[in-house]
Amino acid sequence: MRSTRINPVVVAVIGSVLCILAVVLISLLLIKPNQDNYAGYKARLDAAYNDSTPAAQQAAQAKLTQAKNDAHAIYAKWAATQKAIMPPFDVSRRYQAWGQLAHELSYNLGPSLERWVTKTGVVRLSSISIQAPPNSPNDITGAPIVIPISGGGVEVGGDFRTLLTHVVAWNDYNRLVMIDGLQLDGNSPFMSAKYRAEVIIFPQNADKVDKPIGTAGAGGNAAGGAGGGYPGGPGGYPGAAGGPPGGYPGAPGGPSPRPGAAGGG
């Protein structure tokens, strides 16, 4: 039987095709992805080159230094503002913060508000009252405390210019007060103004609130004073004895003009 021989030309053609396929596969699977990766890396390098020069690095460092200085200045300004318009209320020491807040709400803020309203030249037509301190030191949190004045409603009397001056004067009060919903009634000089007023207290070290006090520990289950105050202290400020006058001087049904008609002092 005669053996079958493959023509050398056919062998050469098949070998050439296989070589071409091998080159194509190597190009598609190995060379092309590497070229694409190289092009991508080079494009990112070219884009970032300007930022990598010594001049660019110096400029970036200068901006960073300026940003840090600006941040320090803002922190210092806030610290000064907080010292000027915020009472001592350091929540990093829970029991101390409880006493500080109780003192502010029971003894300081109410009389201070009465004196301030009178100082601005208007006549109080509503009493000054604020909420009681928290019943337990464990009620202290790092959140700002919003304290409505007289339940959020304040009413004063006077002429038009005095009333407007009174409202603007809250910007100079030694606590942070938010005024809203101003309403004016009557004819000058016998007018009244009604508005909502809230004192806002931001605690110190709000990001370092002290851990809760155990119920068996000091102050954890302490008995509150009247109205929920701290031990031995009163509740929230209820207003001056006798309350406000019936109206501003000269108003229909109000008291006759006399010194000290505004109450407080």
Short mmCIF file of C-alpha atoms in Angstrom, two decimals:
data_model
loop_
_atom_site.label_atom_id
_atom_site.label_comp_id
_atom_site.label_asym_id
_atom_site.label_seq_id
_atom_site.Cartn_x
_atom_site.Cartn_y
_atom_site.Cartn_z
CA MET A 1 0.00 0.00 0.00
CA ARG A 2 1.30 3.41 -0.94
CA SER A 3 1.69 6.00 1.84
CA THR A 4 -0.01 9.43 1.52
CA ARG A 5 2.34 12.35 1.30
CA ILE A 6 1.37 15.99 2.06
CA ASN A 7 2.50 18.42 -0.53
CA PRO A 8 5.29 20.69 0.83
CA VAL A 9 3.46 23.71 -0.53
CA VAL A 10 0.39 22.84 1.57
CA VAL A 11 2.57 22.40 4.65
CA ALA A 12 4.13 25.79 4.00
CA VAL A 13 0.72 27.47 3.61
CA ILE A 14 -0.69 25.91 6.79
CA GLY A 15 2.43 26.87 8.72
CA SER A 16 2.22 30.43 7.45
CA VAL A 17 -1.46 30.69 8.47
CA LEU A 18 -0.73 29.33 11.94
CA CYS A 19 2.12 31.80 12.36
CA ILE A 20 -0.10 34.67 11.30
CA LEU A 21 -2.83 33.56 13.73
CA ALA A 22 -0.29 33.31 16.52
CA VAL A 23 0.94 36.85 15.82
CA VAL A 24 -2.63 38.20 15.74
CA LEU A 25 -3.57 36.45 19.00
CA ILE A 26 -0.41 37.67 20.74
CA SER A 27 -1.15 41.21 19.50
CA LEU A 28 -4.79 41.15 20.64
CA LEU A 29 -4.29 39.36 23.95
CA LEU A 30 -0.94 40.70 25.10
CA ILE A 31 0.39 43.67 23.19
CA LYS A 32 -2.86 45.65 22.69
CA PRO A 33 -3.98 45.62 26.38
CA ASN A 34 -0.51 46.63 27.48
CA GLN A 35 -0.47 49.45 24.94
CA ASP A 36 -3.89 50.64 26.18
CA ASN A 37 -2.71 50.54 29.78
CA TYR A 38 0.42 52.44 28.87
CA ALA A 39 -1.60 55.07 27.03
CA GLY A 40 -3.92 55.46 30.02
CA TYR A 41 -1.04 55.79 32.49
CA LYS A 42 0.72 58.29 30.25
CA ALA A 43 -2.45 60.37 29.88
CA ARG A 44 -2.88 60.52 33.68
CA LEU A 45 0.80 61.35 34.09
CA ASP A 46 0.58 64.15 31.52
CA ALA A 47 -2.57 65.53 33.18
CA ALA A 48 -0.96 65.52 36.63
CA TYR A 49 2.45 66.71 35.53
CA ASN A 50 1.74 70.41 36.10
CA ASP A 51 0.72 69.66 39.68
CA SER A 52 3.89 67.68 40.32
CA THR A 53 6.34 70.46 39.61
CA PRO A 54 8.14 72.12 42.52
CA ALA A 55 6.31 75.40 41.84
CA ALA A 56 2.94 73.67 41.91
CA GLN A 57 3.78 71.85 45.12
CA GLN A 58 4.86 75.10 46.77
CA ALA A 59 1.61 76.77 45.69
CA ALA A 60 -0.44 73.86 47.04
CA GLN A 61 1.45 73.97 50.33
CA ALA A 62 0.83 77.71 50.59
CA LYS A 63 -2.91 77.18 50.04
CA LEU A 64 -2.94 74.44 52.67
CA THR A 65 -1.19 76.71 55.17
CA GLN A 66 -3.63 79.53 54.43
CA ALA A 67 -6.60 77.20 54.85
CA LYS A 68 -5.28 76.07 58.24
CA ASN A 69 -4.78 79.69 59.32
CA ASP A 70 -8.31 80.57 58.20
CA ALA A 71 -9.68 77.61 60.15
CA HIS A 72 -7.80 78.67 63.28
CA ALA A 73 -9.12 82.22 62.87
CA ILE A 74 -12.69 80.94 62.55
CA TYR A 75 -12.28 78.74 65.62
CA ALA A 76 -10.84 81.67 67.59
CA LYS A 77 -13.68 83.96 66.49
CA TRP A 78 -16.27 81.36 67.47
CA ALA A 79 -14.55 80.84 70.85
CA ALA A 80 -14.69 84.59 71.50
CA THR A 81 -18.32 84.77 70.39
CA GLN A 82 -19.25 81.76 72.49
CA LYS A 83 -17.59 83.29 75.55
CA ALA A 84 -19.48 86.54 74.99
CA ILE A 85 -23.01 85.20 74.42
CA MET A 86 -23.04 81.70 75.90
CA PRO A 87 -23.28 80.83 79.60
CA PRO A 88 -20.83 78.31 81.11
CA PHE A 89 -22.22 74.93 80.06
CA ASP A 90 -19.44 72.35 79.66
CA VAL A 91 -21.05 69.00 78.86
CA SER A 92 -17.73 67.16 79.14
CA ARG A 93 -18.45 67.20 82.90
CA ARG A 94 -22.05 66.09 83.22
CA TYR A 95 -22.82 66.93 86.85
CA GLN A 96 -21.08 70.30 86.56
CA ALA A 97 -23.00 71.06 83.34
CA TRP A 98 -26.25 70.21 85.11
CA GLY A 99 -25.49 72.73 87.85
CA GLN A 100 -24.39 75.37 85.33
CA LEU A 101 -27.59 75.02 83.31
CA ALA A 102 -29.75 74.99 86.44
CA HIS A 103 -28.11 78.22 87.65
CA GLU A 104 -28.64 79.85 84.26
CA LEU A 105 -32.32 78.89 84.03
CA SER A 106 -33.22 79.36 87.69
CA TYR A 107 -31.33 82.49 88.71
CA ASN A 108 -29.66 84.35 85.85
CA LEU A 109 -31.57 84.30 82.56
CA GLY A 110 -35.04 85.37 83.75
CA PRO A 111 -34.01 88.50 85.69
CA SER A 112 -31.51 89.37 82.97
CA LEU A 113 -34.25 89.23 80.32
CA GLU A 114 -36.52 91.47 82.42
CA ARG A 115 -33.80 94.05 82.93
CA TRP A 116 -32.89 93.99 79.24
CA VAL A 117 -36.44 94.47 77.98
CA THR A 118 -36.91 97.43 80.32
CA LYS A 119 -33.52 98.87 79.36
CA THR A 120 -34.56 99.06 75.68
CA GLY A 121 -37.24 101.62 76.59
CA VAL A 122 -40.42 99.61 76.01
CA VAL A 123 -43.13 98.58 78.46
CA ARG A 124 -43.58 94.88 79.11
CA LEU A 125 -47.11 93.70 78.38
CA SER A 126 -46.32 90.04 79.10
CA SER A 127 -44.45 88.41 81.94
CA ILE A 128 -41.05 86.83 81.47
CA SER A 129 -40.95 83.07 82.06
CA ILE A 130 -38.61 80.31 80.91
CA GLN A 131 -38.50 76.56 81.22
CA ALA A 132 -37.22 74.63 84.24
CA PRO A 133 -33.80 72.95 84.26
CA PRO A 134 -33.63 69.25 83.38
CA ASN A 135 -34.67 66.89 86.15
CA SER A 136 -31.56 64.72 85.94
CA PRO A 137 -27.93 65.21 84.91
CA ASN A 138 -28.43 62.31 82.52
CA ASP A 139 -30.77 64.55 80.52
CA ILE A 140 -27.76 66.63 79.50
CA THR A 141 -26.76 66.15 75.86
CA GLY A 142 -24.45 67.84 73.39
CA ALA A 143 -27.35 69.31 71.40
CA PRO A 144 -28.10 73.06 71.44
CA ILE A 145 -30.81 74.04 73.96
CA VAL A 146 -33.68 76.18 72.68
CA ILE A 147 -35.44 78.12 75.44
CA PRO A 148 -38.71 79.88 74.49
CA ILE A 149 -39.19 83.18 76.32
CA SER A 150 -42.67 83.38 77.88
CA GLY A 151 -43.68 80.26 76.01
CA GLY A 152 -42.37 81.78 72.78
CA GLY A 153 -44.62 84.87 72.90
CA VAL A 154 -43.38 88.30 74.03
CA GLU A 155 -45.51 91.46 74.00
CA VAL A 156 -44.23 94.98 74.62
CA GLY A 157 -45.63 98.49 74.21
CA GLY A 158 -44.28 101.86 73.09
CA ASP A 159 -44.09 104.18 70.10
CA PHE A 160 -43.14 102.93 66.64
CA ARG A 161 -39.48 103.93 66.73
CA THR A 162 -38.96 102.56 70.26
CA LEU A 163 -40.50 99.22 69.33
CA LEU A 164 -38.27 98.81 66.29
CA THR A 165 -35.21 99.85 68.30
CA HIS A 166 -36.18 97.29 70.93
CA VAL A 167 -36.33 94.45 68.41
CA VAL A 168 -32.98 95.37 66.83
CA ALA A 169 -31.41 95.74 70.29
CA TRP A 170 -31.67 91.97 70.82
CA ASN A 171 -28.51 91.76 68.68
CA ASP A 172 -26.63 93.39 71.57
CA TYR A 173 -28.03 91.16 74.31
CA ASN A 174 -25.50 88.96 76.12
CA ARG A 175 -27.23 85.77 75.00
CA LEU A 176 -28.09 84.44 71.54
CA VAL A 177 -31.76 85.23 70.90
CA MET A 178 -33.78 84.38 67.79
CA ILE A 179 -36.71 86.72 67.03
CA ASP A 180 -39.48 85.74 64.64
CA GLY A 181 -43.06 86.61 63.71
CA LEU A 182 -43.04 90.32 64.63
CA GLN A 183 -46.54 91.89 64.64
CA LEU A 184 -47.26 95.58 65.29
CA ASP A 185 -50.67 96.84 66.42
CA GLY A 186 -52.10 100.27 67.20
CA ASN A 187 -51.05 103.80 66.28
CA SER A 188 -47.87 105.49 67.44
CA PRO A 189 -47.11 106.49 70.14
CA PHE A 190 -49.50 103.90 71.59
CA MET A 191 -48.49 100.70 69.84
CA SER A 192 -47.79 97.14 70.85
CA ALA A 193 -45.44 94.56 69.37
CA LYS A 194 -45.80 90.81 69.61
CA TYR A 195 -43.13 88.33 68.52
CA ARG A 196 -41.67 84.92 69.22
CA ALA A 197 -38.36 84.88 71.07
CA GLU A 198 -36.07 81.96 71.88
CA VAL A 199 -32.73 81.86 73.66
CA ILE A 200 -30.34 79.34 72.10
CA ILE A 201 -27.51 77.87 74.18
CA PHE A 202 -24.69 75.96 72.48
CA PRO A 203 -22.82 73.75 74.98
CA GLN A 204 -19.06 73.73 75.29
CA ASN A 205 -17.25 70.50 74.31
CA ALA A 206 -20.37 69.17 72.62
CA ASP A 207 -18.28 66.44 70.97
CA LYS A 208 -17.05 65.19 74.36
CA VAL A 209 -20.29 64.62 76.28
CA ASP A 210 -19.60 62.99 79.63
CA LYS A 211 -20.85 59.44 80.15
CA PRO A 212 -24.21 59.04 81.97
CA ILE A 213 -24.12 58.96 85.73
CA GLY A 214 -25.25 55.64 87.27
CA THR A 215 -28.49 55.70 89.22
CA ALA A 216 -26.58 54.65 92.32
CA GLY A 217 -23.85 57.19 91.74
CA ALA A 218 -23.64 60.84 92.60
CA GLY A 219 -26.57 62.75 91.15
CA GLY A 220 -27.83 59.86 89.04
CA ASN A 221 -31.07 59.61 91.00
CA ALA A 222 -30.96 62.95 92.77
CA ALA A 223 -34.25 64.46 93.78
CA GLY A 224 -35.08 67.58 91.82
CA GLY A 225 -36.19 70.85 93.32
CA ALA A 226 -39.50 72.52 92.62
CA GLY A 227 -40.37 72.44 88.96
CA GLY A 228 -37.63 69.91 88.16
CA GLY A 229 -34.59 71.94 89.19
CA TYR A 230 -31.32 70.61 90.53
CA PRO A 231 -31.23 69.54 94.21
CA GLY A 232 -32.20 72.44 96.43
CA GLY A 233 -32.86 74.79 93.50
CA PRO A 234 -36.08 76.28 92.10
CA GLY A 235 -37.66 75.53 88.77
CA GLY A 236 -37.70 77.76 85.71
CA TYR A 237 -37.98 81.52 86.15
CA PRO A 238 -41.71 82.38 86.53
CA GLY A 239 -41.57 86.14 86.07
CA ALA A 240 -41.31 89.08 88.42
CA ALA A 241 -43.53 89.23 91.49
CA GLY A 242 -46.86 90.82 90.68
CA GLY A 243 -46.53 90.22 86.96
CA PRO A 244 -46.48 92.87 84.21
CA PRO A 245 -48.67 95.96 84.14
CA GLY A 246 -52.08 95.86 82.48
CA GLY A 247 -50.92 97.87 79.50
CA TYR A 248 -48.42 100.47 78.41
CA PRO A 249 -48.91 104.04 79.68
CA GLY A 250 -51.76 105.78 77.96
CA ALA A 251 -53.23 102.64 76.42
CA PRO A 252 -57.00 102.20 76.82
CA GLY A 253 -57.60 100.36 80.08
CA GLY A 254 -53.94 100.51 80.99
CA PRO A 255 -52.28 102.11 84.00
CA SER A 256 -51.47 105.78 84.17
CA PRO A 257 -47.91 106.76 83.25
CA ARG A 258 -45.55 106.37 86.18
CA PRO A 259 -41.92 105.54 86.74
CA GLY A 260 -41.18 101.83 86.73
CA ALA A 261 -44.43 100.90 84.99
CA ALA A 262 -42.53 98.38 82.91
CA GLY A 263 -41.79 96.17 85.93
CA GLY A 264 -38.58 94.14 86.21
CA GLY A 265 -35.52 96.29 86.56
#
